XYZ file of C-alpha atoms in Angstrom:
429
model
C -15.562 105.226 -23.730
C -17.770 102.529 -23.677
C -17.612 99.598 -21.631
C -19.130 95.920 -22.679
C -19.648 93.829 -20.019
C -20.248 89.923 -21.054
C -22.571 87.469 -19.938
C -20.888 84.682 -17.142
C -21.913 81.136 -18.463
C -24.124 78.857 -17.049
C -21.727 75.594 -16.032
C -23.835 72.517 -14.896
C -23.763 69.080 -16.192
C -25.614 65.669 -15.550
C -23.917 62.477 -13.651
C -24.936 59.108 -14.393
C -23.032 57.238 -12.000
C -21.914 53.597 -12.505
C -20.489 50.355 -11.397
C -16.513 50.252 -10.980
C -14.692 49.093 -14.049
C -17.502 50.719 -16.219
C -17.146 54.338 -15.727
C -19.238 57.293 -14.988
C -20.781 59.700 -17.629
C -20.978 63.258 -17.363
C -23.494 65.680 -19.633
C -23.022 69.179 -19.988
C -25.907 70.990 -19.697
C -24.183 75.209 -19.601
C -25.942 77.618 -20.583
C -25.217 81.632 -21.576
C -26.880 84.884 -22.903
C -25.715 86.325 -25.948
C -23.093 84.459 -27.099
C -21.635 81.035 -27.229
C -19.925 78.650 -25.129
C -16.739 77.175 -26.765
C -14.593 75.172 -24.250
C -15.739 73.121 -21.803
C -13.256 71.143 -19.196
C -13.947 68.206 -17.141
C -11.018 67.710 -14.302
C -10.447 65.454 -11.257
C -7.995 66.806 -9.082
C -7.321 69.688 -11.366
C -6.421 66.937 -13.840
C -8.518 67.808 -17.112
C -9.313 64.447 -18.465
C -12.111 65.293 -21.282
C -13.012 68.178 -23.452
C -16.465 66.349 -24.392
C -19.927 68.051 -23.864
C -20.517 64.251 -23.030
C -17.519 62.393 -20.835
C -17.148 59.094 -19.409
C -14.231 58.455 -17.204
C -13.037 54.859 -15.027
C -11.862 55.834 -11.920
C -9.712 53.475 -9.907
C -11.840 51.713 -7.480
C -15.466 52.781 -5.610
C -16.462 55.538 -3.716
C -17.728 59.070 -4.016
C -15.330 61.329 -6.229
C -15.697 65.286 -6.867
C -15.910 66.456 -10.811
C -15.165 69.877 -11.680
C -16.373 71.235 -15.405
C -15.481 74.927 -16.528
C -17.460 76.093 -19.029
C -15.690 79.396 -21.091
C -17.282 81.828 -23.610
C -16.124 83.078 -26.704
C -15.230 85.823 -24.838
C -13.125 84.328 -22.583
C -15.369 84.685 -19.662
C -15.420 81.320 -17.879
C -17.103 79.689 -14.795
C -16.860 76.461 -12.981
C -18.779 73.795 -10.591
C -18.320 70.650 -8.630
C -19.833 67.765 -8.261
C -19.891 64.748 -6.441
C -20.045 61.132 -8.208
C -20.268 57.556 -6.869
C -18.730 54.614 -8.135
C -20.372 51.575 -6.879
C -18.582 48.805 -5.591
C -18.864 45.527 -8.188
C -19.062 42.420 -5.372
C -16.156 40.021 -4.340
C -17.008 36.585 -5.738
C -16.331 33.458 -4.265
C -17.517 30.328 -3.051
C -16.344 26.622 -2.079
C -17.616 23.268 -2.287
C -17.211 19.775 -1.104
C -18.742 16.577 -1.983
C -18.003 15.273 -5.125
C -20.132 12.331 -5.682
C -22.599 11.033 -8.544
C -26.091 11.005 -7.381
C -24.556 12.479 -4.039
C -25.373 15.989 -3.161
C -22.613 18.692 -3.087
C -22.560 21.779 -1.087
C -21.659 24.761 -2.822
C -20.581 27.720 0.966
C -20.984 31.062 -0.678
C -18.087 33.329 0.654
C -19.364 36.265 -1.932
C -19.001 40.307 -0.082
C -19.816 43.477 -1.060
C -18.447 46.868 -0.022
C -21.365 48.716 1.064
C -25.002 48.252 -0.054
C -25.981 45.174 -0.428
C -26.184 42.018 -2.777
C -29.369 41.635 -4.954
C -29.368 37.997 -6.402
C -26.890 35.003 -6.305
C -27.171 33.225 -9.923
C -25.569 29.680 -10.384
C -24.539 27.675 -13.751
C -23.423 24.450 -13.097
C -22.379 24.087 -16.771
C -25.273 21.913 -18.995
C -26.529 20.376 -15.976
C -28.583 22.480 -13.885
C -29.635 26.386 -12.190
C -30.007 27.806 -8.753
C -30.308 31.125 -7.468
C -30.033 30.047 -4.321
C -27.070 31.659 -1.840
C -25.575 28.394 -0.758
C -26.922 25.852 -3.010
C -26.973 21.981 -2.749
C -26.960 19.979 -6.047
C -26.557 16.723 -6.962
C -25.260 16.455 -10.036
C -26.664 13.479 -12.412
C -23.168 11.816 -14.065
C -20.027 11.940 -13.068
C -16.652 14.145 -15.229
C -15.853 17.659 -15.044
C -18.045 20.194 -14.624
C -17.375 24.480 -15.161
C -19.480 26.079 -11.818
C -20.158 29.636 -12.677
C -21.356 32.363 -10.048
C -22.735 35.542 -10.877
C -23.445 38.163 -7.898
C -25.245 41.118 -8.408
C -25.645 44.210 -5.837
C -28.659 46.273 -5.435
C -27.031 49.371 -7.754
C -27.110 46.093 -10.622
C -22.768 45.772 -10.142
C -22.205 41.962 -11.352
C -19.160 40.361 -10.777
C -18.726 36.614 -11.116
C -16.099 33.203 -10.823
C -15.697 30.357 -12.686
C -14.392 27.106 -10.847
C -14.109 23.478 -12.865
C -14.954 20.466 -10.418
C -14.880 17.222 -10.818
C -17.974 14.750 -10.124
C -16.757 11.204 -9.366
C -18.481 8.024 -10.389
C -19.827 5.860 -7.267
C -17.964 2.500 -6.411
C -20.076 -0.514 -6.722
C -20.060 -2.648 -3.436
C -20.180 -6.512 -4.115
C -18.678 -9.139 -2.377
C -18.992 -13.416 -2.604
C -20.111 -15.260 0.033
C -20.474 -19.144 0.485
C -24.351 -20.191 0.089
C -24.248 -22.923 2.614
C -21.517 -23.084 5.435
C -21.581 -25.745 8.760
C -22.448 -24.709 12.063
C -18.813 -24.054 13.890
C -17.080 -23.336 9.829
C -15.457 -20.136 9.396
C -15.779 -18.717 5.670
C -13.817 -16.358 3.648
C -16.092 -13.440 2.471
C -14.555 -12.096 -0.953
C -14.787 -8.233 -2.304
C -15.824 -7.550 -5.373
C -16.557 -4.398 -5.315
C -15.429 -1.375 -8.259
C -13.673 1.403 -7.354
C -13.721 2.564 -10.680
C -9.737 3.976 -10.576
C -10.782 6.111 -7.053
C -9.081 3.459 -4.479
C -11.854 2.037 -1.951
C -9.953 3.116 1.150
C -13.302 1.728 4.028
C -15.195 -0.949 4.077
C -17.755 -2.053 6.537
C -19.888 -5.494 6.304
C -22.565 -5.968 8.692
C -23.167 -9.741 9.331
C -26.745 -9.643 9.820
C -26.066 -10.564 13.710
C -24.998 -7.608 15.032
C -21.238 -7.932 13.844
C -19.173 -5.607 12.153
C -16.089 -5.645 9.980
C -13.754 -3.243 8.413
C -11.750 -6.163 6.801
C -12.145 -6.124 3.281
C -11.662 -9.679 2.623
C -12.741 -11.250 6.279
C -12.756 -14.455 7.706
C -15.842 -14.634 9.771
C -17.966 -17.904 11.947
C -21.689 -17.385 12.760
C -22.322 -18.926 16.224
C -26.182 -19.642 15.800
C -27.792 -22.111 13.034
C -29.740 -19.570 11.063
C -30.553 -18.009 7.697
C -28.254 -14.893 7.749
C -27.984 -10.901 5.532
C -25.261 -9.730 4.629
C -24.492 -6.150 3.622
C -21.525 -4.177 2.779
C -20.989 -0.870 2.442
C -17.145 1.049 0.686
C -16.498 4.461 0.325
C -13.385 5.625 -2.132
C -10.943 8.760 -1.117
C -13.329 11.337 -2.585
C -15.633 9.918 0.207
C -18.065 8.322 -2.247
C -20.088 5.721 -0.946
C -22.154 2.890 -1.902
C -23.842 -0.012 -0.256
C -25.355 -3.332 -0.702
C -27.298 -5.919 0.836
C -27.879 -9.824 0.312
C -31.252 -11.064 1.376
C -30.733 -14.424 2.692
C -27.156 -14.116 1.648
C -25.670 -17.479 4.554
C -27.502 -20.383 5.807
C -25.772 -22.298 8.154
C -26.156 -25.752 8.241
C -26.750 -28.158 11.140
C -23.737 -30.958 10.910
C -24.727 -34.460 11.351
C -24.154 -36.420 14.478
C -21.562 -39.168 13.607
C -22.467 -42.704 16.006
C -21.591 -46.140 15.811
C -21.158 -50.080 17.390
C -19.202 -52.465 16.843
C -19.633 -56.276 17.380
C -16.560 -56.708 19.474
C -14.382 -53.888 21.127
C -12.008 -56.604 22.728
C -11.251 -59.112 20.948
C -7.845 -61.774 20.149
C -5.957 -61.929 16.776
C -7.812 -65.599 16.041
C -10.636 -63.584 15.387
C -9.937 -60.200 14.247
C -13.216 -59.843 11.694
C -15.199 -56.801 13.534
C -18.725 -55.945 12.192
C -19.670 -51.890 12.649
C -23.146 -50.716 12.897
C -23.386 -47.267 11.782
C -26.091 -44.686 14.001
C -25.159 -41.509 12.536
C -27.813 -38.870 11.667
C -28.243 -36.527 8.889
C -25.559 -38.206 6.866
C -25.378 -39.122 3.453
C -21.845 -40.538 3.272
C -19.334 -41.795 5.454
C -15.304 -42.173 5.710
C -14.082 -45.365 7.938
C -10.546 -44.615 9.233
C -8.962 -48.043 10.633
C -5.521 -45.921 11.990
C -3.735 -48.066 10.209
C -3.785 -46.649 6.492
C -7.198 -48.361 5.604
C -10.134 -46.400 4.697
C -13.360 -47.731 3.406
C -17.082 -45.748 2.595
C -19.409 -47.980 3.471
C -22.655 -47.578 5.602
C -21.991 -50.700 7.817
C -18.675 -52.451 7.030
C -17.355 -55.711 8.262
C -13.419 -55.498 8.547
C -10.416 -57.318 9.604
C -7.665 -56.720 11.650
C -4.251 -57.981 11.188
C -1.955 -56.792 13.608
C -2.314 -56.680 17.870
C -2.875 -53.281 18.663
C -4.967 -50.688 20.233
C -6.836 -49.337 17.120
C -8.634 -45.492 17.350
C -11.357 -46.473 14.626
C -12.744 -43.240 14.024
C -16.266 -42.472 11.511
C -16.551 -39.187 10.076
C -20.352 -38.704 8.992
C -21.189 -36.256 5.900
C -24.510 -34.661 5.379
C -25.254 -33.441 1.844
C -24.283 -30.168 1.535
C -21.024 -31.337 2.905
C -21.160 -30.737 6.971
C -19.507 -33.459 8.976
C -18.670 -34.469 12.318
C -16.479 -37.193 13.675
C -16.721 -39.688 16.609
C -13.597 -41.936 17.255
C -13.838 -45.057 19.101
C -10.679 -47.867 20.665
C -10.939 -51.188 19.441
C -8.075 -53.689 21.123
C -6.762 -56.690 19.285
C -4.857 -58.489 21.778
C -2.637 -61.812 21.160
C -3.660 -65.494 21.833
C -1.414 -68.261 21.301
C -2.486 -71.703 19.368
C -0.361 -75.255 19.121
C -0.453 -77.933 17.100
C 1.399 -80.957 17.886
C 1.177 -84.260 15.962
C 1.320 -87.801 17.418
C 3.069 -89.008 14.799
C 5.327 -88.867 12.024
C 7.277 -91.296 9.192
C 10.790 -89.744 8.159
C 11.091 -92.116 5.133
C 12.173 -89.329 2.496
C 8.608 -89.780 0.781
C 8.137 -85.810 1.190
C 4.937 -87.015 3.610
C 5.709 -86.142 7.201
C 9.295 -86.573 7.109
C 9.545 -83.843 9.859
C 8.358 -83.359 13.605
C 7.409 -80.067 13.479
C 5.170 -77.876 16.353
C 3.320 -75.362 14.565
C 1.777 -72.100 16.365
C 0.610 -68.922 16.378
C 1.137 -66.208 19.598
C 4.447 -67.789 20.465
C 7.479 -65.496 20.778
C 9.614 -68.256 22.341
C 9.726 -71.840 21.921
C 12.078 -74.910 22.893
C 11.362 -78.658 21.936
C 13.478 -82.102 23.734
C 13.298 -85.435 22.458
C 14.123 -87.849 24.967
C 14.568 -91.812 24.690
C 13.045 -94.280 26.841
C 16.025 -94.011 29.558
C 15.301 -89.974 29.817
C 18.180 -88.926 27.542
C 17.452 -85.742 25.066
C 18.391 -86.800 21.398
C 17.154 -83.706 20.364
C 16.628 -80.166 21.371
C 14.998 -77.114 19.272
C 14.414 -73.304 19.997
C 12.869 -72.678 16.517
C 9.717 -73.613 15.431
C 10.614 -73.908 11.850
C 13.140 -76.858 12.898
C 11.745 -79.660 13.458
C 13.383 -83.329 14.556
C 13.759 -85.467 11.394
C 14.152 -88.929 13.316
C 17.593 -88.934 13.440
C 19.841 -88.476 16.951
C 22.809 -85.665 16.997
C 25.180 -87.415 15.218
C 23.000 -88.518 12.528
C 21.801 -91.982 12.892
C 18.480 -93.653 12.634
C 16.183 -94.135 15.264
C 14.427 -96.914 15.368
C 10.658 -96.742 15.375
C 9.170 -96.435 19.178
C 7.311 -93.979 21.106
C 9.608 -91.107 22.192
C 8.544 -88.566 25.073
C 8.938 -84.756 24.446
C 8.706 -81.518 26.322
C 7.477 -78.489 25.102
C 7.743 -75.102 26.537
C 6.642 -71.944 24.915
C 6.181 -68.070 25.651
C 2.662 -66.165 24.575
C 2.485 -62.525 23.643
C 1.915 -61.916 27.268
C 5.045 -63.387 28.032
C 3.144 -65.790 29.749
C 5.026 -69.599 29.756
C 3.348 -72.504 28.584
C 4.258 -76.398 28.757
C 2.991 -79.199 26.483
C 4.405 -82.977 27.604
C 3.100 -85.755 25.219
C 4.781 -88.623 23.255
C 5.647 -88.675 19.425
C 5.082 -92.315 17.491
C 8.164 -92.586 14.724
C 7.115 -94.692 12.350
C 9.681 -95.332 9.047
C-alpha cells in the first residue's frame, strides 16, 4: 500500500510593533509545497485572538510579549512559531506652573516621564497666544483671561501622549496714590491710594519716600524732616502676586515756614493809656492773624489797638507765607491800673439841674469815703459811694447856708494802695 507523506508548512509572519493603546500588527508570511494553507491562528497565552493573515491586537500596557501563529494545511498538517513583540511605553504627561501675571512671565516645571527609552521633543500650545518646544518653558503671556495650556510629549519610538490644563492670566493692578504738592517744613501729610486692583484684592503695599523711608501703610501719614524737593514711589502687589509700581518725579516740596516777629510801642503800660501800636518783623509772610487773648482778632500788617481791661495779655502773631506755612511767636503785654480824681471847688444846689451835686469822680478806685465837716469840725455828711454825692443839705435835711466847708477824702487804688485828698468845697445857692 502506498503511503503519501505531506508537505509541513512554512509558519512565519512579520511584527510591526507599536506604541501602547495602538496595537501591534502581525503579517503572515507561511509558506508550503504542494498544497495550500487554510487556517492560520494567532494566540497569546494559548489564547487565539485572530484568524487574519493580517492581525492587529492592543495589549494591556508596554513591554515585550511572545506571539504564537500556527499555520495548518489542507491536509491537516500544521506547524507553529513564536515571536517576541514590544509595546512601547506612550510617556506620562504632566507639568505645573506658577505665576499668573499679564506682561509677567510664568514658569511652566515639566514633571513629564517615560518608561524606558527616552523622550524625543516637548511641544507646547498655549492656546492662540504663543509656541515653545522648550522642556520647561517661560512665557509671558500678552492679556490677561483664561487660557487652555496643551503639552504634547513624544518618545524616541514616536509614542505621544499629552495634557490639557486651563489657567488663568490676571490683569496687573495699577499703583497710584495722591499726595499734597506743597506741605510746611515740620507738617505731616496724609498720602492717599488710588491704586486698581481690578477685583484681585491689593493685599502689600510699599511707598518709598524718596529719603530712604519705607512704608507698608496703604494710606500713611508721613513728615519729611529736611526742606527739599522729594519722589515718591509706590509699589502693590494683589493675592495672585501681581505687581506693579509707580513713581512721582518731584512728587513733595516742602516749604520753608516764615519766621513770625514783632514790637510793640509799650509792653507795660496803665489803663489811662491802653492804645498799643505793633510793628510787625515777620519774614516770608504774606498774611497775618493778631490774637489779643481776649476774643479780638484783627489781619492787619501793623495794627494799632486798644485795651480795655487790666490784665496780663499773651498777644500772640501767627505769620502766613503763601502757600499757606505759618509760624507763631506770642508775646505778654501788661495793662496795669492807675487811679485818677476829680474834685470840684465848688458847687450851687439851687435845683437848676447845673451842679446841684458834690460829686468826686474817678477812675482806679475800688474804695472810697467822703466827710463834710462845718467850720467847728463836725461831719454833716459822710459818703462811701462815689455815685452819691452831698447835695448841700445836713442829715436831717436842711439848708446850709453858703460858706466854705472842709472835706476829707480817702480812697483805695487797684493796688490797694490808700490815698487821701483834704481840700475845701465853696456852696454857693
Amino acid at each position: 500500500k502506498e503511503i503519501i507523506v505531506y508537505e509541513l508548512p512554512e509558519t512565519d509572519f512579520l511584527i510591526q510593533n507599536n506604541c501602547a493603546e495602538i496595537g501591534n500588527t502581525f503579517i503572515d508570511i507561511s509558506s508550503v509545497i504542494n498544497t495550500n494553507i487554510t487556517n492560520l491562528e494567532y494566540s497569546l497565552n494559548d489564547n487565539i485572538f485572530s484568524n487574519d493573515s493580517i492581525a492587529t491586537y492592543i495589549f494591556d500596557g508596554y513591554g515585550l510579549f511572545d506571539i504564537k501563529l500556527k499555520a495548518i494545511t489542507s491536509e491537516g498538517c500544521e506547524q507553529s512559531i513564536i515571536k517576541t513583540t514590544e509595546v512601547y511605553p506612550n510617556p506620562l504627561v504632566d507639568f505645573k506652573s506658577n505665576k499668573y501675571c499679564v506682561n509677567d512671565t510664568t514658569i511652566f516645571t515639566n514633571h513629564s516621564s517615560l518608561a524606558y527609552g527616552s523622550i524625543y521633543s516637548y511641544n507646547w500650545i498655549f492656546e492662540f497666544d504663543g509656541l515653545s518646544n522648550q522642556k520647561d518653558p517661560k512665557y509671558i503671556f500678552s492679556n490677561h483671561g483664561l487660557y487652555d495650556v496643551q503639552l504634547t510629549v513624544t518618545s524616541d519610538k514616536g509614542c505621544q501622549n499629552n495634557k490639557s490644563q486651563k489657567i488663568k492670566i490676571y490683569r496687573l493692578p495699577i499703583a497710584n496714590f495722591e499726595v499734597p504738592k506743597n506741605v510746611c517744613y515740620g507738617e505731616s501729610f496724609d498720602i492717599i491710594d488710588l491704586s486698581e486692583d481690578f477685583n484681585s484684592p491689593i493685599n502689600y503695599w510699599k511707598y518709598s519716600f524718596g529719603d530712604g523711608n519705607l512704608s507698608n501703610n496703604p494710606n500713611p501719614t508721613y513728615k519729611y524732616e529736611n526742606i527739599e524737593t522729594y519722589d515718591v514711589s509706590l509699589e502693590v502687589i494683589n493675592e495672585h502676586g501681581c505687581k506693579h509700581d509707580t513713581i512721582k518725579i518731584s512728587a513733595i516740596e516742602v516749604n520753608r515756614n516764615p519766621i513770625a516777629d514783632f514790637k510793640s510801642s509799650k509792653l507795660f503800660t496803665s489803663n489811662l493809656l491802653p492804645t498799643i501800636q505793633f510793628y510787625n518783623f515777620s519774614k516770608d509772610a504774606k498774611s497775618y492773624i493778631w490774637n489779643f487773648n481776649n476774643g479780638d482778632y484783627l489781619y492787619e500788617e501793623n495794627p494799632e489797638y486798644t485795651f480795655s481791661n487790666i490784665q496780663n495779655y499773651n498777644i500772640e502773631l501767627t505769620a502766613i507765607s503763601a502757600i499757606g506755612c505759618s509760624s507763631s511767636i506770642v508775646k505778654n503785654i501788661t495793662i496795669y491800673p492807675e487811679h485818677t480824681v476829680f474834685i470840684p471847688t465848688a458847687f450851687s444846689p439851687n435845683n437848676d439841674g447845673l451842679n446841684d451835686i458834690f460829686e468826686v469822680k474817678g477812675m482806679g478806685i475800688i474804695s472810697f469815703h467822703l466827710q463834710i465837716y462845718d467850720k467847728w469840725g463836725g461831719i454833716i455828711f459822710t459818703s462811701t459811694n462815689m455815685d452819691l454825692g452831698w447835695d448841700g443839705n445836713d442829715y436831717v435835711g436842711n439848708n446850709i447856708i453858703n460858706g466854705t466847708y472842709p472835706y476829707h477824702v480817702v480812697i483805695h487804688d487797684y493796688n490797694n494802695k490808700p490815698w487821701i485828698y483834704n481840700g475845701e468845697i465853696k456852696l454857693m445857692r
